[in-house]
PDB file of C-alpha atoms in Angstrom:
ATOM      1  CA  UNK A   1      76.065  81.567 105.716  1.00  0.00           C
ATOM      2  CA  UNK A   2      77.389  78.344 107.096  1.00  0.00           C
ATOM      3  CA  UNK A   3      75.633  79.223 110.444  1.00  0.00           C
ATOM      4  CA  UNK A   4      72.297  79.879 108.679  1.00  0.00           C
ATOM      5  CA  UNK A   5      72.615  76.412 106.863  1.00  0.00           C
ATOM      6  CA  UNK A   6      73.536  74.674 110.085  1.00  0.00           C
ATOM      7  CA  UNK A   7      70.436  76.220 111.904  1.00  0.00           C
ATOM      8  CA  UNK A   8      68.196  75.135 108.968  1.00  0.00           C
ATOM      9  CA  UNK A   9      69.650  71.655 108.979  1.00  0.00           C
ATOM     10  CA  UNK A  10      69.150  71.384 112.796  1.00  0.00           C
ATOM     11  CA  UNK A  11      65.421  71.351 112.370  1.00  0.00           C
ATOM     12  CA  UNK A  12      65.003  69.225 109.403  1.00  0.00           C
ATOM     13  CA  UNK A  13      62.120  67.199 110.719  1.00  0.00           C
ATOM     14  CA  UNK A  14      59.848  70.393 110.850  1.00  0.00           C
ATOM     15  CA  UNK A  15      57.673  71.827 108.179  1.00  0.00           C
ATOM     16  CA  UNK A  16      59.417  73.864 105.607  1.00  0.00           C
ATOM     17  CA  UNK A  17      57.855  77.184 106.678  1.00  0.00           C
ATOM     18  CA  UNK A  18      58.661  76.609 110.334  1.00  0.00           C
ATOM     19  CA  UNK A  19      62.212  75.491 109.529  1.00  0.00           C
ATOM     20  CA  UNK A  20      63.071  78.701 107.751  1.00  0.00           C
ATOM     21  CA  UNK A  21      61.278  80.799 110.293  1.00  0.00           C
ATOM     22  CA  UNK A  22      63.098  79.249 113.136  1.00  0.00           C
ATOM     23  CA  UNK A  23      66.455  79.378 111.420  1.00  0.00           C
ATOM     24  CA  UNK A  24      66.110  83.081 110.651  1.00  0.00           C
ATOM     25  CA  UNK A  25      65.062  83.756 114.099  1.00  0.00           C
ATOM     26  CA  UNK A  26      67.906  81.897 115.670  1.00  0.00           C
ATOM     27  CA  UNK A  27      70.370  83.415 113.208  1.00  0.00           C
ATOM     28  CA  UNK A  28      69.092  86.956 114.188  1.00  0.00           C
ATOM     29  CA  UNK A  29      69.604  86.149 117.819  1.00  0.00           C
ATOM     30  CA  UNK A  30      73.157  84.815 117.204  1.00  0.00           C
ATOM     31  CA  UNK A  31      74.165  87.732 115.082  1.00  0.00           C
ATOM     32  CA  UNK A  32      73.021  90.245 117.749  1.00  0.00           C
ATOM     33  CA  UNK A  33      74.818  88.346 120.502  1.00  0.00           C
ATOM     34  CA  UNK A  34      77.996  88.364 118.373  1.00  0.00           C
ATOM     35  CA  UNK A  35      77.653  91.981 117.691  1.00  0.00           C
ATOM     36  CA  UNK A  36      77.184  92.828 121.361  1.00  0.00           C
ATOM     37  CA  UNK A  37      79.982  90.556 122.591  1.00  0.00           C
ATOM     38  CA  UNK A  38      82.711  91.699 120.258  1.00  0.00           C
ATOM     39  CA  UNK A  39      83.233  95.069 122.098  1.00  0.00           C
ATOM     40  CA  UNK A  40      83.707  93.708 125.675  1.00  0.00           C
ATOM     41  CA  UNK A  41      85.659  90.744 124.575  1.00  0.00           C
ATOM     42  CA  UNK A  42      88.047  92.987 122.509  1.00  0.00           C
ATOM     43  CA  UNK A  43      88.521  95.261 125.520  1.00  0.00           C
ATOM     44  CA  UNK A  44      89.094  92.495 128.022  1.00  0.00           C
ATOM     45  CA  UNK A  45      91.340  90.320 125.752  1.00  0.00           C
ATOM     46  CA  UNK A  46      94.764  91.150 124.496  1.00  0.00           C
ATOM     47  CA  UNK A  47      94.113  89.086 121.421  1.00  0.00           C
ATOM     48  CA  UNK A  48      94.571  91.213 118.253  1.00  0.00           C
ATOM     49  CA  UNK A  49      92.000  89.157 116.280  1.00  0.00           C
ATOM     50  CA  UNK A  50      89.175  90.448 118.515  1.00  0.00           C
ATOM     51  CA  UNK A  51      90.329  93.996 118.052  1.00  0.00           C
ATOM     52  CA  UNK A  52      90.280  93.451 114.231  1.00  0.00           C
ATOM     53  CA  UNK A  53      86.491  92.517 114.516  1.00  0.00           C
ATOM     54  CA  UNK A  54      85.433  95.813 116.034  1.00  0.00           C
ATOM     55  CA  UNK A  55      84.658  97.592 112.780  1.00  0.00           C
ATOM     56  CA  UNK A  56      82.226  94.734 111.875  1.00  0.00           C
ATOM     57  CA  UNK A  57      79.916  95.203 114.878  1.00  0.00           C
ATOM     58  CA  UNK A  58      77.629  97.625 112.931  1.00  0.00           C
ATOM     59  CA  UNK A  59      77.232  95.235 110.033  1.00  0.00           C
ATOM     60  CA  UNK A  60      76.452  92.266 112.309  1.00  0.00           C
ATOM     61  CA  UNK A  61      73.713  94.369 113.899  1.00  0.00           C
ATOM     62  CA  UNK A  62      72.246  95.361 110.615  1.00  0.00           C
ATOM     63  CA  UNK A  63      72.292  91.830 109.354  1.00  0.00           C
ATOM     64  CA  UNK A  64      70.590  90.750 112.577  1.00  0.00           C
ATOM     65  CA  UNK A  65      67.839  93.207 112.007  1.00  0.00           C
ATOM     66  CA  UNK A  66      67.304  91.989 108.374  1.00  0.00           C
ATOM     67  CA  UNK A  67      67.184  88.481 109.553  1.00  0.00           C
ATOM     68  CA  UNK A  68      64.623  89.373 112.169  1.00  0.00           C
ATOM     69  CA  UNK A  69      62.493  91.333 109.641  1.00  0.00           C
ATOM     70  CA  UNK A  70      62.300  88.297 107.223  1.00  0.00           C
ATOM     71  CA  UNK A  71      61.447  86.239 110.285  1.00  0.00           C
ATOM     72  CA  UNK A  72      58.684  88.602 111.018  1.00  0.00           C
ATOM     73  CA  UNK A  73      57.532  88.639 107.427  1.00  0.00           C
ATOM     74  CA  UNK A  74      57.399  84.888 107.397  1.00  0.00           C
ATOM     75  CA  UNK A  75      55.398  84.842 110.622  1.00  0.00           C
ATOM     76  CA  UNK A  76      52.954  87.609 109.440  1.00  0.00           C
ATOM     77  CA  UNK A  77      52.295  85.999 105.914  1.00  0.00           C
ATOM     78  CA  UNK A  78      52.898  82.293 106.456  1.00  0.00           C
ATOM     79  CA  UNK A  79      51.582  81.601 109.925  1.00  0.00           C
ATOM     80  CA  UNK A  80      49.380  84.425 111.187  1.00  0.00           C
ATOM     81  CA  UNK A  81      48.128  85.052 107.590  1.00  0.00           C
ATOM     82  CA  UNK A  82      47.770  88.805 108.288  1.00  0.00           C
ATOM     83  CA  UNK A  83      45.161  88.100 110.882  1.00  0.00           C
ATOM     84  CA  UNK A  84      46.773  90.007 113.798  1.00  0.00           C
ATOM     85  CA  UNK A  85      44.468  88.488 116.498  1.00  0.00           C
ATOM     86  CA  UNK A  86      46.222  85.188 115.682  1.00  0.00           C
ATOM     87  CA  UNK A  87      49.578  86.900 116.407  1.00  0.00           C
ATOM     88  CA  UNK A  88      48.503  87.088 120.041  1.00  0.00           C
ATOM     89  CA  UNK A  89      47.110  83.583 120.317  1.00  0.00           C
ATOM     90  CA  UNK A  90      43.560  84.123 119.405  1.00  0.00           C
ATOM     91  CA  UNK A  91      41.625  82.041 116.780  1.00  0.00           C
ATOM     92  CA  UNK A  92      38.202  82.753 115.353  1.00  0.00           C
ATOM     93  CA  UNK A  93      35.547  80.322 116.698  1.00  0.00           C
ATOM     94  CA  UNK A  94      32.722  80.058 114.110  1.00  0.00           C
ATOM     95  CA  UNK A  95      30.156  78.636 116.618  1.00  0.00           C
ATOM     96  CA  UNK A  96      30.780  81.525 119.152  1.00  0.00           C
ATOM     97  CA  UNK A  97      31.108  84.073 116.354  1.00  0.00           C
ATOM     98  CA  UNK A  98      34.118  85.699 118.073  1.00  0.00           C
ATOM     99  CA  UNK A  99      37.907  85.280 118.769  1.00  0.00           C
ATOM    100  CA  UNK A 100      38.886  83.041 121.641  1.00  0.00           C
ATOM    101  CA  UNK A 101      42.399  82.567 122.952  1.00  0.00           C
ATOM    102  CA  UNK A 102      43.715  79.065 122.210  1.00  0.00           C
ATOM    103  CA  UNK A 103      47.440  79.524 122.356  1.00  0.00           C
ATOM    104  CA  UNK A 104      48.446  80.909 125.653  1.00  0.00           C
ATOM    105  CA  UNK A 105      51.912  82.419 126.027  1.00  0.00           C
ATOM    106  CA  UNK A 106      52.149  83.786 122.390  1.00  0.00           C
ATOM    107  CA  UNK A 107      51.058  87.246 123.420  1.00  0.00           C
ATOM    108  CA  UNK A 108      53.964  88.167 125.565  1.00  0.00           C
ATOM    109  CA  UNK A 109      56.489  86.509 123.385  1.00  0.00           C
ATOM    110  CA  UNK A 110      55.243  88.270 120.340  1.00  0.00           C
ATOM    111  CA  UNK A 111      54.976  91.706 122.046  1.00  0.00           C
ATOM    112  CA  UNK A 112      58.547  91.360 123.214  1.00  0.00           C
ATOM    113  CA  UNK A 113      59.662  90.355 119.597  1.00  0.00           C
ATOM    114  CA  UNK A 114      57.788  93.436 118.137  1.00  0.00           C
ATOM    115  CA  UNK A 115      59.451  95.715 120.618  1.00  0.00           C
ATOM    116  CA  UNK A 116      62.885  94.232 119.883  1.00  0.00           C
ATOM    117  CA  UNK A 117      62.312  94.588 116.236  1.00  0.00           C
ATOM    118  CA  UNK A 118      61.180  98.237 116.601  1.00  0.00           C
ATOM    119  CA  UNK A 119      64.358  98.789 118.726  1.00  0.00           C
ATOM    120  CA  UNK A 120      66.333  97.145 116.085  1.00  0.00           C
ATOM    121  CA  UNK A 121      65.068  99.361 113.397  1.00  0.00           C
ATOM    122  CA  UNK A 122      66.178 102.467 115.364  1.00  0.00           C
ATOM    123  CA  UNK A 123      69.671 100.938 115.823  1.00  0.00           C
ATOM    124  CA  UNK A 124      69.972  99.886 112.184  1.00  0.00           C
ATOM    125  CA  UNK A 125      68.716 103.237 111.184  1.00  0.00           C
ATOM    126  CA  UNK A 126      71.437 105.022 113.174  1.00  0.00           C
ATOM    127  CA  UNK A 127      74.245 102.535 112.133  1.00  0.00           C
ATOM    128  CA  UNK A 128      75.343 104.332 108.980  1.00  0.00           C
ATOM    129  CA  UNK A 129      78.149 106.882 108.534  1.00  0.00           C
ATOM    130  CA  UNK A 130      75.779 109.740 107.900  1.00  0.00           C
ATOM    131  CA  UNK A 131      73.744 109.186 111.121  1.00  0.00           C
ATOM    132  CA  UNK A 132      76.933 108.780 113.001  1.00  0.00           C
ATOM    133  CA  UNK A 133      78.285 112.243 111.833  1.00  0.00           C
ATOM    134  CA  UNK A 134      74.897 113.821 112.706  1.00  0.00           C
ATOM    135  CA  UNK A 135      74.636 112.252 116.132  1.00  0.00           C
ATOM    136  CA  UNK A 136      78.252 112.920 116.948  1.00  0.00           C
ATOM    137  CA  UNK A 137      80.999 110.744 118.558  1.00  0.00           C
ATOM    138  CA  UNK A 138      80.174 107.987 120.956  1.00  0.00           C
ATOM    139  CA  UNK A 139      80.601 108.666 124.667  1.00  0.00           C
TER     140      UNK A 139
END
């Protein structure tokens, strides 16, 4: 909660929609990094505190996917306005009567983000006790 507030406060000069969007995206990234780092750090360190954090890795990953999902919804509704060509940097040009690319570089970044979100949905879907029993023990 505090981390989310600090991320939101770090971009106070931006527009409100962009502030929340950026804070949720950054929070999602920090949560997934924390979830991925706990395992190796607990194994490499002899600190008992890190070993106590091991059960919380699943929850951190699920929260990361939830934050990324809200981040995506803000982008799709607030910025792209459900015009999926705009998601990839295209804007409608009324004089040419077609879409033209105005914002180069958005396509690759958004494709990577969509792929990461889909992968996150799979991980979040398999991060519950029922799925763990069905899939078996980890190797």
